[in-house]
Coordinates of C-alpha atoms in Angstrom, one line a residue:
X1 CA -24.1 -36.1 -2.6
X2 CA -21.3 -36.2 -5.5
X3 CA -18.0 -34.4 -4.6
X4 CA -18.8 -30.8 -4.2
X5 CA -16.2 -27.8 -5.4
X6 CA -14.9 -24.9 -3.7
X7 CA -13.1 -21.7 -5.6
X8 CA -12.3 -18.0 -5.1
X9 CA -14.6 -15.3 -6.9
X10 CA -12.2 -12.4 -6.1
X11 CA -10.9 -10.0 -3.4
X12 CA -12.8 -6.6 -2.6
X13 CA -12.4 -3.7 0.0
X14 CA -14.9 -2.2 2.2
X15 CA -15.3 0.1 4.7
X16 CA -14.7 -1.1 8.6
X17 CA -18.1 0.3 9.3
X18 CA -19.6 -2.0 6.8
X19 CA -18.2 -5.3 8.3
X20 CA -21.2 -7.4 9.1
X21 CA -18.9 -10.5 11.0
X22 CA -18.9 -11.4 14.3
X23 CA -15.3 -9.8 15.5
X24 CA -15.2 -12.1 17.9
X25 CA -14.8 -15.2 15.8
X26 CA -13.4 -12.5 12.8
X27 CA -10.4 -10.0 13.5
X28 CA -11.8 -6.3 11.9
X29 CA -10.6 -6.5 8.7
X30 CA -10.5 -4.2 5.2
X31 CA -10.9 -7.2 2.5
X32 CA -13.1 -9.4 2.0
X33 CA -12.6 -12.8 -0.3
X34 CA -15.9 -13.8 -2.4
X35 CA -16.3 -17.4 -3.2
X36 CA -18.2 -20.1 -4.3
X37 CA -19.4 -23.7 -2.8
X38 CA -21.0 -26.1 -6.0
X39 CA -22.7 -29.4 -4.6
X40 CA -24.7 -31.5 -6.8
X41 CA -27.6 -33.6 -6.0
X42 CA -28.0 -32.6 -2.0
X43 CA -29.2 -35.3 -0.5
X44 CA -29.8 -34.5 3.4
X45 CA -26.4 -35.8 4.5
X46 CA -25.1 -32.2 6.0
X47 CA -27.2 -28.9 7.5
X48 CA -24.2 -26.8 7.9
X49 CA -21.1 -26.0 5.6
X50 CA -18.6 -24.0 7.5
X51 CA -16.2 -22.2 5.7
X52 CA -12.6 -21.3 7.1
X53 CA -9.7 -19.0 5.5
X54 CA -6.1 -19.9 7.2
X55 CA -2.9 -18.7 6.2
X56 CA 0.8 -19.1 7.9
X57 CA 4.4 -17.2 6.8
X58 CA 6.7 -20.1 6.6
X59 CA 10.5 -19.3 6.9
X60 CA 13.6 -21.4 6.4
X61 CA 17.2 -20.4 6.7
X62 CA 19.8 -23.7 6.0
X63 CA 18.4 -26.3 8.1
X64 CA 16.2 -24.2 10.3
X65 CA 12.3 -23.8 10.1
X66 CA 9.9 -21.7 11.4
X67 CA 5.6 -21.5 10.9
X68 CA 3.7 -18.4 12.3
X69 CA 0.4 -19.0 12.0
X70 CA -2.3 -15.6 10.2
X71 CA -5.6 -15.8 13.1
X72 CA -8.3 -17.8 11.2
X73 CA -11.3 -16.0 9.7
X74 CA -14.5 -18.2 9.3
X75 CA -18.2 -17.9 8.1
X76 CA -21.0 -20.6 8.8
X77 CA -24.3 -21.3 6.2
X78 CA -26.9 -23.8 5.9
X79 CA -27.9 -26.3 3.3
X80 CA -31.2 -23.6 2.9
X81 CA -28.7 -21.1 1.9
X82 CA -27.6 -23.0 -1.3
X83 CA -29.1 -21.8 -4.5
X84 CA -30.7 -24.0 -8.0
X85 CA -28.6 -23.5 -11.2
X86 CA -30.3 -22.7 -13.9
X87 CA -29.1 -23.9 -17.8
X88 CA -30.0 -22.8 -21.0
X89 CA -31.1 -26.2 -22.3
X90 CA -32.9 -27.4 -18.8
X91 CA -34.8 -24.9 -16.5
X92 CA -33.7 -26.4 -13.3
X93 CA -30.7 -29.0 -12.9
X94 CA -29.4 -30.7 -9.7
X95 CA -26.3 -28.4 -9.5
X96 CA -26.4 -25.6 -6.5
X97 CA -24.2 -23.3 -5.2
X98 CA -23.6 -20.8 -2.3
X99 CA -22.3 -18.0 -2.6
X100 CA -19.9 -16.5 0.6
X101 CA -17.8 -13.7 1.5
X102 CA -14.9 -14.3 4.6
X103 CA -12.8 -11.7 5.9
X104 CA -8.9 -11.9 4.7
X105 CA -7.1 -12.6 7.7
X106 CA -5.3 -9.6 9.5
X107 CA -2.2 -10.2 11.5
X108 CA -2.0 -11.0 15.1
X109 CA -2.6 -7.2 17.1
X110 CA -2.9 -5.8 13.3
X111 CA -4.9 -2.9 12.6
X112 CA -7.9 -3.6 10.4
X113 CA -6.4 -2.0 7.3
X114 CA -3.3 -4.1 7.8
X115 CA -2.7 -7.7 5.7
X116 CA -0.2 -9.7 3.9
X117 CA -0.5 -10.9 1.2
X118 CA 0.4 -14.2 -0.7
X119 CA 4.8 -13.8 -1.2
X120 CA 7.5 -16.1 -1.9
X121 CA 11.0 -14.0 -0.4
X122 CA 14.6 -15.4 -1.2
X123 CA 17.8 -14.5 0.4
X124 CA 21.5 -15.9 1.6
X125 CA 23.4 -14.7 5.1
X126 CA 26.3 -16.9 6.0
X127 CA 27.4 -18.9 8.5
X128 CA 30.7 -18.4 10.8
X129 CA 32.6 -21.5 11.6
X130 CA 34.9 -21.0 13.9
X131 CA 37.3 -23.9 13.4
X132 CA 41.2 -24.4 12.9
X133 CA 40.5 -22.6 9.5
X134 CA 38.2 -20.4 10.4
X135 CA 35.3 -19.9 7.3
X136 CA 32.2 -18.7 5.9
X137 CA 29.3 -21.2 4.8
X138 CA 26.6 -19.9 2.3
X139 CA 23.1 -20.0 3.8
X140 CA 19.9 -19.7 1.3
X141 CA 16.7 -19.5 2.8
X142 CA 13.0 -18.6 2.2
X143 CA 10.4 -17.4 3.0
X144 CA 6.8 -17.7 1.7
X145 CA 3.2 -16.7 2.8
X146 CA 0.1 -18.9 1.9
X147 CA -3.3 -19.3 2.3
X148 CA -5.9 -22.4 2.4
X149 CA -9.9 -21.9 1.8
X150 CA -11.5 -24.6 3.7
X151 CA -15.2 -25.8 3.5
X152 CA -16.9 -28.6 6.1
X153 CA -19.8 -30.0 5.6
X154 CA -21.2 -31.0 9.1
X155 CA -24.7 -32.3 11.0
X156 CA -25.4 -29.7 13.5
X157 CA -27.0 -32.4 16.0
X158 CA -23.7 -34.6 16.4
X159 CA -21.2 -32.1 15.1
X160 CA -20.2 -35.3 12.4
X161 CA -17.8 -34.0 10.0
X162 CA -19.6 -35.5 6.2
X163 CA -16.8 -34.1 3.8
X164 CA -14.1 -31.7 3.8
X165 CA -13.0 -29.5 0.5
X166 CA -10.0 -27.4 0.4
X167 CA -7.9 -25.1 -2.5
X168 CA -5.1 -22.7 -2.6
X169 CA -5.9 -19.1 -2.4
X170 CA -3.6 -16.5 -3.9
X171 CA -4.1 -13.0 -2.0
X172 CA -2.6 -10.8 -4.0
X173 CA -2.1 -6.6 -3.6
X174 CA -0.7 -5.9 -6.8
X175 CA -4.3 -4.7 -7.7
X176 CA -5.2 -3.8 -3.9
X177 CA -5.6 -0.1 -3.7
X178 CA -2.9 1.0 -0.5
X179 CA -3.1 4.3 1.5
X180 CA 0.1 5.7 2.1
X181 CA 0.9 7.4 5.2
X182 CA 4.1 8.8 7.1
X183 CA 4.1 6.6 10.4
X184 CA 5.3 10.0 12.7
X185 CA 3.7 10.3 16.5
X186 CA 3.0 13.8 15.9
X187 CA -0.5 15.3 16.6
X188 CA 0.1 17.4 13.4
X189 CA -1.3 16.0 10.3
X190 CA 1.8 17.6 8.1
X191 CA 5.5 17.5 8.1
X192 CA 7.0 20.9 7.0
X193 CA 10.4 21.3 6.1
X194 CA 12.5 24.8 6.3
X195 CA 14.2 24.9 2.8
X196 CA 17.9 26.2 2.9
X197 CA 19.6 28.8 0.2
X198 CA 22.3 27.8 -1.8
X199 CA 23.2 31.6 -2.4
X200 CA 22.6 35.0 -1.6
X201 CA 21.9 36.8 -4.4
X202 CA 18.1 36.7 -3.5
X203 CA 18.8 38.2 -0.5
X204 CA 21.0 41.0 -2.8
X205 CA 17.6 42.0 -5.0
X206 CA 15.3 42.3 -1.8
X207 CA 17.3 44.8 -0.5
X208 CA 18.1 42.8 2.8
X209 CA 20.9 41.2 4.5
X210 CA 18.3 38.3 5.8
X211 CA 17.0 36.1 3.5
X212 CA 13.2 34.8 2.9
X213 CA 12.1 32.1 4.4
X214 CA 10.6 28.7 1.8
X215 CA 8.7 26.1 3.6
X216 CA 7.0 23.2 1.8
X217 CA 4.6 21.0 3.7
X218 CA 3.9 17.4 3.0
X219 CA 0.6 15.8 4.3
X220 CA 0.9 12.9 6.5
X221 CA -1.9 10.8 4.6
X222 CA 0.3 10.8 1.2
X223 CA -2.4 9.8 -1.0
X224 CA -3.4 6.2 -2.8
X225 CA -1.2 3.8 -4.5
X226 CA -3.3 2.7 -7.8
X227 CA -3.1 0.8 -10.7
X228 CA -4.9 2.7 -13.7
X229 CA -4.5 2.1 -17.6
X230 CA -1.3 4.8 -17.7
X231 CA 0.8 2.5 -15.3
X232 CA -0.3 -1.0 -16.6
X233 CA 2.2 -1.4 -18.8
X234 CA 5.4 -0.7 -17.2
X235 CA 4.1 -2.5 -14.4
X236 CA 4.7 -0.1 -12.0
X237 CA 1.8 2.0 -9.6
X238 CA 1.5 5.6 -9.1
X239 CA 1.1 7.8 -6.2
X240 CA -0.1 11.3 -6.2
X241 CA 1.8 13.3 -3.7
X242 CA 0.5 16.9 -2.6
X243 CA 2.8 19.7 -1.5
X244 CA 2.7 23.1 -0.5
X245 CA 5.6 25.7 -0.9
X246 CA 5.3 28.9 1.4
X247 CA 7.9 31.9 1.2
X248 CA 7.7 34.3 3.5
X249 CA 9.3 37.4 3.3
X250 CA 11.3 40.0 5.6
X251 CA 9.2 42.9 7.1
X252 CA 11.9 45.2 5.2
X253 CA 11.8 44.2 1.4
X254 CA 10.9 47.0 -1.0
X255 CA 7.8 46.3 -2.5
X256 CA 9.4 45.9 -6.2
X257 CA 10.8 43.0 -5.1
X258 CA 7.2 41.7 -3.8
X259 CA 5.9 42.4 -7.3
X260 CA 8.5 40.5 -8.7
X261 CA 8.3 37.5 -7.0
X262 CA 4.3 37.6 -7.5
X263 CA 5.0 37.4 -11.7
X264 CA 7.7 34.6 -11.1
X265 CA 7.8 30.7 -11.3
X266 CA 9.5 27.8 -9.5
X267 CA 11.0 25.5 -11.2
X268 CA 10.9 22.0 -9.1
X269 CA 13.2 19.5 -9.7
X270 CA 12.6 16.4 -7.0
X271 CA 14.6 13.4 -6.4
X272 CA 12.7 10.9 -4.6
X273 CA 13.9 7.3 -3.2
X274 CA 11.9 4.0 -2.0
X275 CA 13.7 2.5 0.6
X276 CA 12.3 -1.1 0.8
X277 CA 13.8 -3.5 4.0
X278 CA 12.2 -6.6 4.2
X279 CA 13.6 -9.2 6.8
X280 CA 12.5 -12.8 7.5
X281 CA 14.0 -14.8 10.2
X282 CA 13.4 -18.6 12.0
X283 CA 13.0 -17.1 15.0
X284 CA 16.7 -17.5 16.9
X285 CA 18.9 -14.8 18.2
X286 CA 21.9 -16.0 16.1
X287 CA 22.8 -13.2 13.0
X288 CA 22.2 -16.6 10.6
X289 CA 19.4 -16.9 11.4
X290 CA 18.0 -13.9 10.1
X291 CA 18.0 -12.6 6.2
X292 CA 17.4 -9.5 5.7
X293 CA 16.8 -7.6 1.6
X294 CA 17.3 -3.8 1.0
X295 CA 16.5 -2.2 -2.5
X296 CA 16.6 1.1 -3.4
X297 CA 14.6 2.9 -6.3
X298 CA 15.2 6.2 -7.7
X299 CA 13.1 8.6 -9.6
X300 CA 13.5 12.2 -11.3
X301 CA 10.9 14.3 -11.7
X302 CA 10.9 18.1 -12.6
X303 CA 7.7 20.1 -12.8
X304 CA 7.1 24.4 -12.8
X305 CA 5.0 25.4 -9.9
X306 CA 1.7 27.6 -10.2
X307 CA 2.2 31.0 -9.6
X308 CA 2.4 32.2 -6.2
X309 CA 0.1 34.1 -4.4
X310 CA -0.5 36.1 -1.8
X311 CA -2.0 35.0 1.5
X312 CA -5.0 36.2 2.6
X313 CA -3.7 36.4 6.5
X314 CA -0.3 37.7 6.1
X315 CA 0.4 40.6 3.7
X316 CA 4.2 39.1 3.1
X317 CA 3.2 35.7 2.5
X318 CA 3.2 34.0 -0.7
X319 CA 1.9 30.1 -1.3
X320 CA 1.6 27.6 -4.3
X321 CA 0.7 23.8 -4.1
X322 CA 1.8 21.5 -6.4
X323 CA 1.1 17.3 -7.0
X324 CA 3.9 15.1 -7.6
X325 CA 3.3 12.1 -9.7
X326 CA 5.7 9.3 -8.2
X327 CA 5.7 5.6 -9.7
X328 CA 6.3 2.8 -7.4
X329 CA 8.2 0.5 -8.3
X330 CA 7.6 -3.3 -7.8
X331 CA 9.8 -3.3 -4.6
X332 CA 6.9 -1.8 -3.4
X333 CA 3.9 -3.6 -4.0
X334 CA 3.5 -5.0 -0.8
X335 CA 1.6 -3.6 2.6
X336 CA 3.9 -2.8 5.6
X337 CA 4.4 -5.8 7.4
X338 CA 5.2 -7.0 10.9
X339 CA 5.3 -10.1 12.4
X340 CA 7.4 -12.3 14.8
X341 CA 9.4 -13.8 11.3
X342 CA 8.8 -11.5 8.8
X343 CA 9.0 -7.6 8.5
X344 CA 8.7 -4.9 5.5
X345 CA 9.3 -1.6 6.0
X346 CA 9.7 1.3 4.0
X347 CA 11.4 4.7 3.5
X348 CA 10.3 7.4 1.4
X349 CA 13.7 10.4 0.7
X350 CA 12.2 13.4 -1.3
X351 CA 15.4 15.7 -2.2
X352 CA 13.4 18.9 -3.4
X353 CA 15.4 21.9 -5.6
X354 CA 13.5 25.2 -5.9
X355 CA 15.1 27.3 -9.0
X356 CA 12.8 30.8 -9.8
X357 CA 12.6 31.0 -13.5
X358 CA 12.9 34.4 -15.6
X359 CA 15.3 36.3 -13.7
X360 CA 19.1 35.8 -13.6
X361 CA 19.0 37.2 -10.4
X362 CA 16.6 34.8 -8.7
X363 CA 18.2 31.6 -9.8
X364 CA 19.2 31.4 -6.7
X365 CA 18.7 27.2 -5.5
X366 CA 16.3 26.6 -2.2
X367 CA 17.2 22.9 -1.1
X368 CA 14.5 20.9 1.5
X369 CA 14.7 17.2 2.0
X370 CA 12.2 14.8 3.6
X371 CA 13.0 11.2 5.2
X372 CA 9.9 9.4 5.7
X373 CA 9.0 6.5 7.3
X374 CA 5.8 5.5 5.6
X375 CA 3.0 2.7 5.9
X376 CA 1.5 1.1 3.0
X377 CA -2.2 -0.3 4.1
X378 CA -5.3 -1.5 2.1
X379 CA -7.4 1.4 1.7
X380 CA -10.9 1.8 2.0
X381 CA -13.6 1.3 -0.6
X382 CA -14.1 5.1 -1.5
X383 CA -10.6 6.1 -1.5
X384 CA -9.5 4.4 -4.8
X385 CA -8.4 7.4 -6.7
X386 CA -7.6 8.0 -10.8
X387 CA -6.6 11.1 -12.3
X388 CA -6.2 10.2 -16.3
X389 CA -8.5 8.6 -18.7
X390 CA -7.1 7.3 -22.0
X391 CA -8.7 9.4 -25.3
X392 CA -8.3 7.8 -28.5
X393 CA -7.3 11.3 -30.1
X394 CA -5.6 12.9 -27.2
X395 CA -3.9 10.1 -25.3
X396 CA -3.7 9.9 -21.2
X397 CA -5.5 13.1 -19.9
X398 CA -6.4 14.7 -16.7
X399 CA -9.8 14.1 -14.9
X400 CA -10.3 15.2 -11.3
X401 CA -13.3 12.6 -10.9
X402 CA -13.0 10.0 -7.9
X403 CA -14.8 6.3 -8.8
X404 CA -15.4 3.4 -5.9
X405 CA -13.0 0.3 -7.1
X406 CA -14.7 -2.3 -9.1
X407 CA -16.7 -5.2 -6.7
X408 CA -13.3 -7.3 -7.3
X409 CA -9.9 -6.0 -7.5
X410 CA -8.7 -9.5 -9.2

């Protein structure tokens, strides 16, 4: 047997459901890396190839090191299970190949949707010396993720070790479709906010001293970070965001002012914030020996709601929903992470202004803000999402279809 090849096909999702490896030896996992094993002219000398995926976060602050080790994921075939290549010039040539998919490694007590992907991190902390002169010494450190495809070639009957193959695997999520979803304990599955008035001069046309009441509700599941063909070139990723705004109305308002409100429009104007923390550390207690890297991304975006109508329960209830289009920034292209050295977190702020348009008298500012502690995971198969298609005439336009993610997502 010549020197055989190993290399990466690509990286899908799938369903948990779907997962046909034995979770004793493979950690439930949402991603699955394809590969491919090329021998040439198989001669007897192995009956089993098993194939291992290993990955470990290496950190290292000044002179200090630490390795945490990603849980293994492995898959084992036989020399039956390699196929003939076929050319175009010869029918049949002494080339084979096998064909594999191995679970991407979740993290120790992760959750199957939970991974982390292949990252280099840089950052400085200093380092207090406490002397006659008492100073500050500059610290860089590191911290990088990697991961190793492995493939033995063994005889089952004396576990004998024939060859070993090996190459560098770069899991990336910048094409790995991520839920989003507001890590709160809550049974509900929505955070609602009580918007506050600026001014009374609403109250003033309804004819009452108290003033109506504007809710807006966020889902917990926020919806699906994508990349799509209207985001490729700034490099950023978009998330599709759906609220619902609810004004309900004192008992006591004439009902001019009800048919007013009915013809009029919100103006939304939103100010949303990423919050990205990522900290890496070499394990020690002492403050230099931990690193830790905050950004901060800011977005305007301004939008008129749909009209608003009434509810079909309560007479002086009125409700509009609206979807927010919010671009991620690279900051946050990464899953939510945590592990004994290394930890990303993230914070979504949603500063909302409600303005009614049409009416000098009902220009009267409603102000609601969110702080949300969100988790980015890899989502499932079905969940990839995409709202525009590119028309040579018209541009980027709205479709509401949904589509499965291609069989690789790199």
């Amino acid at each position: 047997m010549s020197i055989p090849t190993i290399k990466v096909l690509g990286v899908s999702t799938t369903e948990q459901s779907a997962s046909g490896f034995d979770k004793k030896v493979n950690p439930p996992s949402r991603l699955r890396l394809h590969g491919r094993v090329t021998i040439f002219n198989q001669d007897g000398s192995f009956d089993t190839v098993r194939v291992r995926l290993q990955g470990a976060i290496r950190t290292k602050i000044g002179s200090q090191v630490a390795v945490e080790k990603i849980p293994a994921t492995s898959v084992t075939k036989t020399n039956l299970d390699f196929k003939p290549v076929y050319s175009a010039t010869r029918q049949r040539t002494e080339e084979q190949y096998l064909d594999f998919v191995c679970a991407v490694p979740s993290p120790r007590n992760g959750a199957p949707e939970a991974f982390i992907p292949s990252m280099t991190l840089s950052g400085t902390t200093y380092l207090t010396k406490v002397t006659a002169l008492t100073n500050r010494e500059l610290l860089e450190g590191s911290c990088e993720v990697v991961y190793t495809l492995e493939a033995e070639f063994l005889r089952s009957e004396t576990n004998q070790l024939v060859r070993r193959i090996s190459c560098p695997v770069d899991i990336s999520s910048s094409l790995t479709p991520l839920d989003v979803e507001v890590a709160s304990s809550g049974a509900s599955d929505k955070i609602e906010e009580t918007a506050k008035p600026q001014l009374r001069s609403l109250n003033r046309l309804l004819g009452s001293q108290s003033h109506p009441e504007l809710t807006v509700e966020v889902p917990k599941m926020l919806g699906c970070v994508v990349s799509d063909s209207s985001t490729v070139s700034t490099g950023c990723r978009r998330l599709t965001v759906p609220i619902s705004v609810n004004i309900s109305l004192p008992s006591n308002v004439r009902r001019q002012a009800q048919s007013l409100l009915e013809s009029e429009q919100l103006k939304l104007s939103v100010k949303a914030q990423w919050f990205a923390k990522r900290t890496f550390t070499t394990g020690y207690s002492a403050v230099e020996s931990t690193i830790h890297s905050d950004r901060v991304s800011t977005q305007n975006y301004a939008v008129t709601l749909p009209p608003l109508y009434k509810s079909s329960t309560q007479s002086s209830k009125y409700t509009t929903t609206v979807e927010l289009d919010l671009l991620l920034p690279e900051s946050i292209s990464t899953p939510t992470i945590s592990t004994d050295i290394l930890n990303i977190n993230y914070t979504l702020a949603l500063n909302m202004k409600f303005e009614a348009s049409g009416n000098d008298s009902l220009k009267s500012p409603f102000i609601a803000s969110f702080s949300l502690p969100v988790a980015l995971r890899a989502s499932q198969a079905y969940s990839m999402i995409s709202r525009r298609a590119f028309d040579p005439l018209l541009g980027f336009v709205e479709e509401q279809s949904l589509f499965a993610p291609p069989p690789y997502v790199y």
